[in-house]
Amino acid sequence: MSKQTETRRKTVKDIAAAKGKTPLVCLTAYDAPTARLLDPHCDVLLVGDSLGMVVHGLPSTVGVTMEMMILHGQAVMRGSEQAFVVVDMPFGSYETNNDSAFLNAARIMKETGCQAIKIESGTYAAGQIAHLVERGVPVMGHIGLRPQAINVDGGFRAKGRTTGERDRVIAEARAADEAGAFAIVIEGVAEDLAAEITAEVGCPTIGIGASAACDGQILVTHDMLGLFDWTPKFVRRYADLSTSISEATAAYAEDVRSRQFPAAAETYALRKPEPERR
């Protein structure tokens, strides 16, 4: 008998050890079938609160709830085997105080089985990060353009373009790193700033719109696969699934309306009665 080899899921140590080495491959995932397809190729699958916009059609991530994050986190865990799975903490679930941050983070980890949570980490969140890490919750930070702060910023725009903003982004990175974050997402900043932060912090940086200077890259999978008409400047489309899906749906509709589908190959027939035994 051959012994079945059990797939080992990546750990926080694997991700932390990638600092300065082969870049980490990260993508978002929100459901089991997609997670199953991405899993063999990715180091990290992020159940991002971007699901509010990508899957649920919300105008921003602000309306995402704990229940939504947990539901999608459970699906991604069921669909993946080896990738390190991180689940976003939604807006309002960690900002108030350390205790509420821990209770909500613990709930996400217990109910999904994920390996870590992610926090959009302004300098104010350093206390929450340290509190969570001390209590066994691995935390990924997120600095620069922070989508949950859209109502303060007045829209999605790159960060660190002025001296004041640059200093704030660097301060966010230092605070998250010193508080114990095992990795930091850097979103929407210039290459030189991303390179400076990557060189300064001890944990891996994962860029999204932050250049190849980072220790890894992440994109929203739906953007990368071309499921939307518009994508941000920093996205490279590796497929055009929007066109493929539209063409396939049009062909299906034509076949249904012309009664070419279902045909004999897709139709059940009555079985011939078996002859009686005598």
PDB file of C-alpha atoms in Angstrom:
ATOM      1  CA  MET A   1       0.000   0.000   0.000  1.00  0.00           C
ATOM      2  CA  SER A   2       1.238   3.464  -0.832  1.00  0.00           C
ATOM      3  CA  LYS A   3       1.082   6.036   1.914  1.00  0.00           C
ATOM      4  CA  GLN A   4      -0.962   9.065   0.908  1.00  0.00           C
ATOM      5  CA  THR A   5       1.040  12.286   1.216  1.00  0.00           C
ATOM      6  CA  GLU A   6      -0.819  15.001   3.047  1.00  0.00           C
ATOM      7  CA  THR A   7      -0.490  18.478   1.559  1.00  0.00           C
ATOM      8  CA  ARG A   8       1.133  20.881   4.001  1.00  0.00           C
ATOM      9  CA  ARG A   9      -0.430  24.305   4.221  1.00  0.00           C
ATOM     10  CA  LYS A  10       2.029  27.195   4.364  1.00  0.00           C
ATOM     11  CA  THR A  11       2.537  28.793   7.770  1.00  0.00           C
ATOM     12  CA  VAL A  12       3.271  32.266   9.055  1.00  0.00           C
ATOM     13  CA  LYS A  13       6.935  31.249   9.324  1.00  0.00           C
ATOM     14  CA  ASP A  14       7.020  30.404   5.613  1.00  0.00           C
ATOM     15  CA  ILE A  15       5.633  33.815   4.715  1.00  0.00           C
ATOM     16  CA  ALA A  16       7.936  35.706   7.085  1.00  0.00           C
ATOM     17  CA  ALA A  17      10.953  33.783   5.763  1.00  0.00           C
ATOM     18  CA  ALA A  18      10.317  35.082   2.230  1.00  0.00           C
ATOM     19  CA  LYS A  19      11.801  38.488   3.120  1.00  0.00           C
ATOM     20  CA  GLY A  20      14.324  39.422   0.436  1.00  0.00           C
ATOM     21  CA  LYS A  21      13.925  36.104  -1.397  1.00  0.00           C
ATOM     22  CA  THR A  22      11.699  34.857  -4.220  1.00  0.00           C
ATOM     23  CA  PRO A  23       8.681  37.207  -4.313  1.00  0.00           C
ATOM     24  CA  LEU A  24       5.480  35.975  -2.690  1.00  0.00           C
ATOM     25  CA  VAL A  25       2.604  35.271  -5.083  1.00  0.00           C
ATOM     26  CA  CYS A  26      -0.690  36.492  -3.623  1.00  0.00           C
ATOM     27  CA  LEU A  27      -4.217  36.830  -5.010  1.00  0.00           C
ATOM     28  CA  THR A  28      -7.667  37.441  -3.593  1.00  0.00           C
ATOM     29  CA  ALA A  29     -10.198  34.625  -3.357  1.00  0.00           C
ATOM     30  CA  TYR A  30     -13.830  34.726  -2.270  1.00  0.00           C
ATOM     31  CA  ASP A  31     -15.253  31.260  -3.072  1.00  0.00           C
ATOM     32  CA  ALA A  32     -14.274  27.597  -3.056  1.00  0.00           C
ATOM     33  CA  PRO A  33     -14.028  26.923  -6.834  1.00  0.00           C
ATOM     34  CA  THR A  34     -11.779  29.936  -7.424  1.00  0.00           C
ATOM     35  CA  ALA A  35      -9.647  29.099  -4.386  1.00  0.00           C
ATOM     36  CA  ARG A  36      -9.195  25.573  -5.749  1.00  0.00           C
ATOM     37  CA  LEU A  37      -7.886  26.940  -9.066  1.00  0.00           C
ATOM     38  CA  LEU A  38      -5.565  29.510  -7.499  1.00  0.00           C
ATOM     39  CA  ASP A  39      -4.248  27.350  -4.657  1.00  0.00           C
ATOM     40  CA  PRO A  40      -1.485  25.445  -6.511  1.00  0.00           C
ATOM     41  CA  HIS A  41       0.070  28.691  -7.768  1.00  0.00           C
ATOM     42  CA  CYS A  42      -0.205  31.033  -4.769  1.00  0.00           C
ATOM     43  CA  ASP A  43       1.668  31.453  -1.523  1.00  0.00           C
ATOM     44  CA  VAL A  44      -1.126  33.576  -0.022  1.00  0.00           C
ATOM     45  CA  LEU A  45      -4.857  33.747  -0.690  1.00  0.00           C
ATOM     46  CA  LEU A  46      -6.466  36.862   0.756  1.00  0.00           C
ATOM     47  CA  VAL A  47     -10.164  36.887   1.497  1.00  0.00           C
ATOM     48  CA  GLY A  48     -10.256  40.633   1.054  1.00  0.00           C
ATOM     49  CA  ASP A  49     -13.056  42.941   2.084  1.00  0.00           C
ATOM     50  CA  SER A  50     -12.890  43.926  -1.591  1.00  0.00           C
ATOM     51  CA  LEU A  51     -15.506  41.173  -1.853  1.00  0.00           C
ATOM     52  CA  GLY A  52     -18.037  43.836  -0.944  1.00  0.00           C
ATOM     53  CA  MET A  53     -17.398  45.571  -4.256  1.00  0.00           C
ATOM     54  CA  VAL A  54     -16.269  42.618  -6.381  1.00  0.00           C
ATOM     55  CA  VAL A  55     -18.896  40.052  -5.370  1.00  0.00           C
ATOM     56  CA  HIS A  56     -21.718  42.002  -3.723  1.00  0.00           C
ATOM     57  CA  GLY A  57     -21.721  45.162  -5.834  1.00  0.00           C
ATOM     58  CA  LEU A  58     -21.247  47.617  -2.969  1.00  0.00           C
ATOM     59  CA  PRO A  59     -19.806  51.072  -3.748  1.00  0.00           C
ATOM     60  CA  SER A  60     -16.930  50.594  -1.262  1.00  0.00           C
ATOM     61  CA  THR A  61     -15.653  48.188   1.376  1.00  0.00           C
ATOM     62  CA  VAL A  62     -17.203  50.148   4.243  1.00  0.00           C
ATOM     63  CA  GLY A  63     -20.464  48.172   4.197  1.00  0.00           C
ATOM     64  CA  VAL A  64     -18.811  44.759   4.539  1.00  0.00           C
ATOM     65  CA  THR A  65     -19.812  42.817   7.664  1.00  0.00           C
ATOM     66  CA  MET A  66     -18.172  40.189   9.852  1.00  0.00           C
ATOM     67  CA  GLU A  67     -20.728  37.662   8.630  1.00  0.00           C
ATOM     68  CA  MET A  68     -19.761  38.285   5.010  1.00  0.00           C
ATOM     69  CA  MET A  69     -16.062  37.870   5.746  1.00  0.00           C
ATOM     70  CA  ILE A  70     -16.632  34.656   7.686  1.00  0.00           C
ATOM     71  CA  LEU A  71     -18.911  33.138   5.029  1.00  0.00           C
ATOM     72  CA  HIS A  72     -16.413  33.771   2.227  1.00  0.00           C
ATOM     73  CA  GLY A  73     -13.472  32.779   4.442  1.00  0.00           C
ATOM     74  CA  GLN A  74     -15.064  29.403   5.109  1.00  0.00           C
ATOM     75  CA  ALA A  75     -15.543  28.848   1.373  1.00  0.00           C
ATOM     76  CA  VAL A  76     -11.916  29.697   0.549  1.00  0.00           C
ATOM     77  CA  MET A  77     -10.615  27.392   3.268  1.00  0.00           C
ATOM     78  CA  ARG A  78     -12.728  24.552   1.864  1.00  0.00           C
ATOM     79  CA  GLY A  79     -11.365  25.171  -1.619  1.00  0.00           C
ATOM     80  CA  SER A  80      -7.663  25.460  -0.760  1.00  0.00           C
ATOM     81  CA  GLU A  81      -5.055  23.057   0.578  1.00  0.00           C
ATOM     82  CA  GLN A  82      -1.592  24.602   0.576  1.00  0.00           C
ATOM     83  CA  ALA A  83      -1.890  28.406   0.387  1.00  0.00           C
ATOM     84  CA  PHE A  84      -1.662  30.585   3.493  1.00  0.00           C
ATOM     85  CA  VAL A  85      -5.156  32.071   3.918  1.00  0.00           C
ATOM     86  CA  VAL A  86      -5.623  35.561   5.349  1.00  0.00           C
ATOM     87  CA  VAL A  87      -9.027  37.118   6.064  1.00  0.00           C
ATOM     88  CA  ASP A  88      -9.604  40.877   6.201  1.00  0.00           C
ATOM     89  CA  MET A  89     -11.104  42.399   9.323  1.00  0.00           C
ATOM     90  CA  PRO A  90     -13.932  44.625   8.083  1.00  0.00           C
ATOM     91  CA  PHE A  91     -14.428  48.298   8.859  1.00  0.00           C
ATOM     92  CA  GLY A  92     -15.550  48.827  12.465  1.00  0.00           C
ATOM     93  CA  SER A  93     -14.417  45.432  13.743  1.00  0.00           C
ATOM     94  CA  TYR A  94     -11.080  46.404  15.307  1.00  0.00           C
ATOM     95  CA  GLU A  95     -10.767  50.183  15.653  1.00  0.00           C
ATOM     96  CA  THR A  96     -12.613  50.728  18.948  1.00  0.00           C
ATOM     97  CA  ASN A  97     -10.306  48.972  21.406  1.00  0.00           C
ATOM     98  CA  ASN A  98      -8.003  46.008  21.877  1.00  0.00           C
ATOM     99  CA  ASP A  99     -10.634  43.738  23.395  1.00  0.00           C
ATOM    100  CA  SER A 100     -13.146  44.095  20.568  1.00  0.00           C
ATOM    101  CA  ALA A 101     -10.326  43.652  18.047  1.00  0.00           C
ATOM    102  CA  PHE A 102      -9.305  40.380  19.698  1.00  0.00           C
ATOM    103  CA  LEU A 103     -12.852  39.051  20.034  1.00  0.00           C
ATOM    104  CA  ASN A 104     -13.599  39.714  16.366  1.00  0.00           C
ATOM    105  CA  ALA A 105     -10.252  38.369  15.170  1.00  0.00           C
ATOM    106  CA  ALA A 106     -10.665  35.241  17.270  1.00  0.00           C
ATOM    107  CA  ARG A 107     -14.162  34.739  15.888  1.00  0.00           C
ATOM    108  CA  ILE A 108     -12.908  34.976  12.300  1.00  0.00           C
ATOM    109  CA  MET A 109     -10.101  32.492  12.938  1.00  0.00           C
ATOM    110  CA  LYS A 110     -12.308  30.053  14.857  1.00  0.00           C
ATOM    111  CA  GLU A 111     -15.184  30.064  12.373  1.00  0.00           C
ATOM    112  CA  THR A 112     -13.115  29.993   9.177  1.00  0.00           C
ATOM    113  CA  GLY A 113      -9.955  28.130  10.170  1.00  0.00           C
ATOM    114  CA  CYS A 114      -7.816  30.759   8.413  1.00  0.00           C
ATOM    115  CA  GLN A 115      -4.161  31.272   9.329  1.00  0.00           C
ATOM    116  CA  ALA A 116      -4.172  35.061   9.866  1.00  0.00           C
ATOM    117  CA  ILE A 117      -6.152  38.270   9.679  1.00  0.00           C
ATOM    118  CA  LYS A 118      -5.368  41.561   7.952  1.00  0.00           C
ATOM    119  CA  ILE A 119      -5.873  45.047   9.359  1.00  0.00           C
ATOM    120  CA  GLU A 120      -5.778  48.351   7.498  1.00  0.00           C
ATOM    121  CA  SER A 121      -3.146  49.688   9.823  1.00  0.00           C
ATOM    122  CA  GLY A 122      -2.810  53.388  10.338  1.00  0.00           C
ATOM    123  CA  THR A 123      -0.450  54.271  13.175  1.00  0.00           C
ATOM    124  CA  TYR A 124      -3.437  54.177  15.550  1.00  0.00           C
ATOM    125  CA  ALA A 125      -3.726  50.410  14.996  1.00  0.00           C
ATOM    126  CA  ALA A 126      -0.279  49.521  16.360  1.00  0.00           C
ATOM    127  CA  GLY A 127      -1.763  48.832  19.776  1.00  0.00           C
ATOM    128  CA  GLN A 128      -4.356  46.464  18.344  1.00  0.00           C
ATOM    129  CA  ILE A 129      -1.737  44.643  16.285  1.00  0.00           C
ATOM    130  CA  ALA A 130       0.526  44.101  19.298  1.00  0.00           C
ATOM    131  CA  HIS A 131      -2.462  43.017  21.411  1.00  0.00           C
ATOM    132  CA  LEU A 132      -3.529  40.442  18.807  1.00  0.00           C
ATOM    133  CA  VAL A 133      -0.040  39.071  18.166  1.00  0.00           C
ATOM    134  CA  GLU A 134       0.605  38.651  21.903  1.00  0.00           C
ATOM    135  CA  ARG A 135      -2.574  36.558  22.064  1.00  0.00           C
ATOM    136  CA  GLY A 136      -1.756  34.242  19.190  1.00  0.00           C
ATOM    137  CA  VAL A 137      -3.355  36.029  16.243  1.00  0.00           C
ATOM    138  CA  PRO A 138      -0.989  36.533  13.275  1.00  0.00           C
ATOM    139  CA  VAL A 139      -1.589  39.970  11.753  1.00  0.00           C
ATOM    140  CA  MET A 140      -0.885  41.263   8.261  1.00  0.00           C
ATOM    141  CA  GLY A 141      -0.777  45.054   8.066  1.00  0.00           C
ATOM    142  CA  HIS A 142      -2.025  47.269   5.231  1.00  0.00           C
ATOM    143  CA  ILE A 143      -0.621  50.751   4.639  1.00  0.00           C
ATOM    144  CA  GLY A 144      -0.656  53.483   2.001  1.00  0.00           C
ATOM    145  CA  LEU A 145      -3.965  53.627   0.173  1.00  0.00           C
ATOM    146  CA  ARG A 146      -6.458  52.205   2.661  1.00  0.00           C
ATOM    147  CA  PRO A 147      -9.865  51.495   1.036  1.00  0.00           C
ATOM    148  CA  GLN A 148     -11.724  51.548   4.361  1.00  0.00           C
ATOM    149  CA  ALA A 149     -10.713  55.225   4.717  1.00  0.00           C
ATOM    150  CA  ILE A 150     -12.388  56.226   1.443  1.00  0.00           C
ATOM    151  CA  ASN A 151     -14.835  58.559   3.205  1.00  0.00           C
ATOM    152  CA  VAL A 152     -11.943  60.503   4.740  1.00  0.00           C
ATOM    153  CA  ASP A 153      -9.862  60.581   1.575  1.00  0.00           C
ATOM    154  CA  GLY A 154     -12.788  61.340  -0.736  1.00  0.00           C
ATOM    155  CA  GLY A 155     -11.906  58.514  -3.112  1.00  0.00           C
ATOM    156  CA  PHE A 156      -9.271  55.976  -4.067  1.00  0.00           C
ATOM    157  CA  ARG A 157      -6.025  57.827  -4.708  1.00  0.00           C
ATOM    158  CA  ALA A 158      -2.334  57.052  -4.476  1.00  0.00           C
ATOM    159  CA  LYS A 159      -0.531  57.951  -1.254  1.00  0.00           C
ATOM    160  CA  GLY A 160       2.866  59.358  -0.378  1.00  0.00           C
ATOM    161  CA  ARG A 161       3.007  61.981  -3.119  1.00  0.00           C
ATOM    162  CA  THR A 162       3.723  64.825  -0.706  1.00  0.00           C
ATOM    163  CA  THR A 163       6.345  65.024   2.038  1.00  0.00           C
ATOM    164  CA  GLY A 164       3.676  64.913   4.738  1.00  0.00           C
ATOM    165  CA  GLU A 165       1.928  61.899   3.229  1.00  0.00           C
ATOM    166  CA  ARG A 166       5.231  60.160   2.658  1.00  0.00           C
ATOM    167  CA  ASP A 167       6.158  60.559   6.308  1.00  0.00           C
ATOM    168  CA  ARG A 168       2.751  59.206   7.353  1.00  0.00           C
ATOM    169  CA  VAL A 169       3.065  56.106   5.182  1.00  0.00           C
ATOM    170  CA  ILE A 170       6.565  55.385   6.516  1.00  0.00           C
ATOM    171  CA  ALA A 171       5.264  55.876  10.063  1.00  0.00           C
ATOM    172  CA  GLU A 172       2.427  53.419   9.355  1.00  0.00           C
ATOM    173  CA  ALA A 173       4.927  50.839   8.120  1.00  0.00           C
ATOM    174  CA  ARG A 174       7.222  51.248  11.125  1.00  0.00           C
ATOM    175  CA  ALA A 175       4.309  51.047  13.555  1.00  0.00           C
ATOM    176  CA  ALA A 176       2.924  47.839  12.013  1.00  0.00           C
ATOM    177  CA  ASP A 177       6.373  46.235  11.829  1.00  0.00           C
ATOM    178  CA  GLU A 178       7.334  47.122  15.384  1.00  0.00           C
ATOM    179  CA  ALA A 179       3.952  45.947  16.687  1.00  0.00           C
ATOM    180  CA  GLY A 180       4.632  42.465  15.292  1.00  0.00           C
ATOM    181  CA  ALA A 181       2.914  42.253  11.896  1.00  0.00           C
ATOM    182  CA  PHE A 182       4.343  39.268   9.988  1.00  0.00           C
ATOM    183  CA  ALA A 183       3.823  41.000   6.615  1.00  0.00           C
ATOM    184  CA  ILE A 184       2.592  44.363   5.344  1.00  0.00           C
ATOM    185  CA  VAL A 185       0.543  45.140   2.239  1.00  0.00           C
ATOM    186  CA  ILE A 186       1.639  48.401   0.616  1.00  0.00           C
ATOM    187  CA  GLU A 187      -1.023  49.834  -1.675  1.00  0.00           C
ATOM    188  CA  GLY A 188      -0.867  52.696  -4.132  1.00  0.00           C
ATOM    189  CA  VAL A 189       2.538  54.298  -3.502  1.00  0.00           C
ATOM    190  CA  ALA A 190       5.482  55.281  -5.719  1.00  0.00           C
ATOM    191  CA  GLU A 191       8.289  52.798  -6.364  1.00  0.00           C
ATOM    192  CA  ASP A 192      10.945  54.682  -4.402  1.00  0.00           C
ATOM    193  CA  LEU A 193       8.730  54.863  -1.320  1.00  0.00           C
ATOM    194  CA  ALA A 194       7.859  51.152  -1.557  1.00  0.00           C
ATOM    195  CA  ALA A 195      11.571  50.351  -1.889  1.00  0.00           C
ATOM    196  CA  GLU A 196      12.436  52.500   1.119  1.00  0.00           C
ATOM    197  CA  ILE A 197       9.784  50.848   3.282  1.00  0.00           C
ATOM    198  CA  THR A 198      10.764  47.350   2.102  1.00  0.00           C
ATOM    199  CA  ALA A 199      14.392  48.011   3.003  1.00  0.00           C
ATOM    200  CA  GLU A 200      13.520  49.435   6.415  1.00  0.00           C
ATOM    201  CA  VAL A 201      10.977  46.971   7.844  1.00  0.00           C
ATOM    202  CA  GLY A 202      11.921  43.494   8.975  1.00  0.00           C
ATOM    203  CA  CYS A 203       8.810  41.741   7.651  1.00  0.00           C
ATOM    204  CA  PRO A 204       7.959  41.031   3.989  1.00  0.00           C
ATOM    205  CA  THR A 205       6.102  43.711   2.044  1.00  0.00           C
ATOM    206  CA  ILE A 206       3.391  42.775  -0.452  1.00  0.00           C
ATOM    207  CA  GLY A 207       2.726  45.346  -3.126  1.00  0.00           C
ATOM    208  CA  ILE A 208      -0.455  46.301  -4.923  1.00  0.00           C
ATOM    209  CA  GLY A 209       0.273  49.316  -7.042  1.00  0.00           C
ATOM    210  CA  ALA A 210       3.613  49.653  -5.245  1.00  0.00           C
ATOM    211  CA  SER A 211       6.091  48.340  -7.855  1.00  0.00           C
ATOM    212  CA  ALA A 212       8.305  45.250  -8.032  1.00  0.00           C
ATOM    213  CA  ALA A 213      10.439  46.628  -5.181  1.00  0.00           C
ATOM    214  CA  CYS A 214       8.237  44.762  -2.682  1.00  0.00           C
ATOM    215  CA  ASP A 215       8.795  41.225  -1.356  1.00  0.00           C
ATOM    216  CA  GLY A 216       5.619  39.997  -3.042  1.00  0.00           C
ATOM    217  CA  GLN A 217       2.650  41.059  -5.135  1.00  0.00           C
ATOM    218  CA  ILE A 218      -1.113  40.830  -4.792  1.00  0.00           C
ATOM    219  CA  LEU A 219      -3.961  41.684  -7.156  1.00  0.00           C
ATOM    220  CA  VAL A 220      -7.719  41.369  -7.014  1.00  0.00           C
ATOM    221  CA  THR A 221      -8.236  38.171  -9.001  1.00  0.00           C
ATOM    222  CA  HIS A 222     -11.274  39.494 -10.871  1.00  0.00           C
ATOM    223  CA  ASP A 223      -9.182  42.431 -12.102  1.00  0.00           C
ATOM    224  CA  MET A 224      -6.295  40.191 -13.155  1.00  0.00           C
ATOM    225  CA  LEU A 225      -8.657  37.902 -15.080  1.00  0.00           C
ATOM    226  CA  GLY A 226     -10.371  40.770 -16.901  1.00  0.00           C
ATOM    227  CA  LEU A 227     -13.858  40.385 -15.447  1.00  0.00           C
ATOM    228  CA  PHE A 228     -14.465  44.137 -15.271  1.00  0.00           C
ATOM    229  CA  ASP A 229     -14.466  46.778 -18.007  1.00  0.00           C
ATOM    230  CA  TRP A 230     -12.237  49.095 -15.955  1.00  0.00           C
ATOM    231  CA  THR A 231      -9.226  48.215 -13.858  1.00  0.00           C
ATOM    232  CA  PRO A 232      -6.734  50.365 -11.918  1.00  0.00           C
ATOM    233  CA  LYS A 233      -3.470  51.487 -13.529  1.00  0.00           C
ATOM    234  CA  PHE A 234      -1.446  48.969 -11.535  1.00  0.00           C
ATOM    235  CA  VAL A 235      -3.344  45.913 -12.819  1.00  0.00           C
ATOM    236  CA  ARG A 236      -2.041  43.746 -15.636  1.00  0.00           C
ATOM    237  CA  ARG A 237      -4.791  41.682 -17.250  1.00  0.00           C
ATOM    238  CA  TYR A 238      -3.735  38.091 -17.807  1.00  0.00           C
ATOM    239  CA  ALA A 239      -7.070  37.067 -19.373  1.00  0.00           C
ATOM    240  CA  ASP A 240     -10.236  38.573 -20.825  1.00  0.00           C
ATOM    241  CA  LEU A 241     -12.876  36.477 -19.113  1.00  0.00           C
ATOM    242  CA  SER A 242     -15.475  39.230 -19.417  1.00  0.00           C
ATOM    243  CA  THR A 243     -15.541  38.769 -23.198  1.00  0.00           C
ATOM    244  CA  SER A 244     -15.373  34.976 -22.948  1.00  0.00           C
ATOM    245  CA  ILE A 245     -18.292  34.817 -20.505  1.00  0.00           C
ATOM    246  CA  SER A 246     -20.376  37.269 -22.544  1.00  0.00           C
ATOM    247  CA  GLU A 247     -19.779  35.318 -25.769  1.00  0.00           C
ATOM    248  CA  ALA A 248     -20.536  31.975 -24.095  1.00  0.00           C
ATOM    249  CA  THR A 249     -23.758  33.351 -22.592  1.00  0.00           C
ATOM    250  CA  ALA A 250     -24.853  34.788 -25.946  1.00  0.00           C
ATOM    251  CA  ALA A 251     -24.234  31.435 -27.638  1.00  0.00           C
ATOM    252  CA  TYR A 252     -26.226  29.637 -24.930  1.00  0.00           C
ATOM    253  CA  ALA A 253     -29.121  32.089 -25.255  1.00  0.00           C
ATOM    254  CA  GLU A 254     -29.201  31.619 -29.046  1.00  0.00           C
ATOM    255  CA  ASP A 255     -29.249  27.823 -28.716  1.00  0.00           C
ATOM    256  CA  VAL A 256     -32.057  27.922 -26.148  1.00  0.00           C
ATOM    257  CA  ARG A 257     -34.205  30.270 -28.239  1.00  0.00           C
ATOM    258  CA  SER A 258     -33.684  28.221 -31.404  1.00  0.00           C
ATOM    259  CA  ARG A 259     -34.359  24.964 -29.507  1.00  0.00           C
ATOM    260  CA  GLN A 260     -30.882  23.648 -30.329  1.00  0.00           C
ATOM    261  CA  PHE A 261     -30.254  23.198 -26.611  1.00  0.00           C
ATOM    262  CA  PRO A 262     -30.795  20.759 -25.071  1.00  0.00           C
ATOM    263  CA  ALA A 263     -30.161  18.299 -27.906  1.00  0.00           C
ATOM    264  CA  ALA A 264     -30.201  14.514 -27.789  1.00  0.00           C
ATOM    265  CA  ALA A 265     -26.788  14.400 -26.101  1.00  0.00           C
ATOM    266  CA  GLU A 266     -28.126  16.431 -23.161  1.00  0.00           C
ATOM    267  CA  THR A 267     -31.524  14.704 -22.905  1.00  0.00           C
ATOM    268  CA  TYR A 268     -32.568  11.661 -20.887  1.00  0.00           C
ATOM    269  CA  ALA A 269     -34.450   8.874 -22.660  1.00  0.00           C
ATOM    270  CA  LEU A 270     -36.746   6.243 -21.219  1.00  0.00           C
ATOM    271  CA  ARG A 271     -35.064   2.943 -20.625  1.00  0.00           C
ATOM    272  CA  LYS A 272     -36.329   0.018 -22.634  1.00  0.00           C
ATOM    273  CA  PRO A 273     -38.168  -2.450 -20.438  1.00  0.00           C
ATOM    274  CA  GLU A 274     -36.130  -5.498 -19.558  1.00  0.00           C
ATOM    275  CA  PRO A 275     -37.483  -8.774 -20.921  1.00  0.00           C
ATOM    276  CA  GLU A 276     -39.330 -10.905 -18.418  1.00  0.00           C
ATOM    277  CA  ARG A 277     -37.460 -13.903 -17.073  1.00  0.00           C
ATOM    278  CA  ARG A 278     -39.227 -17.250 -17.288  1.00  0.00           C
TER     279      ARG A 278
END
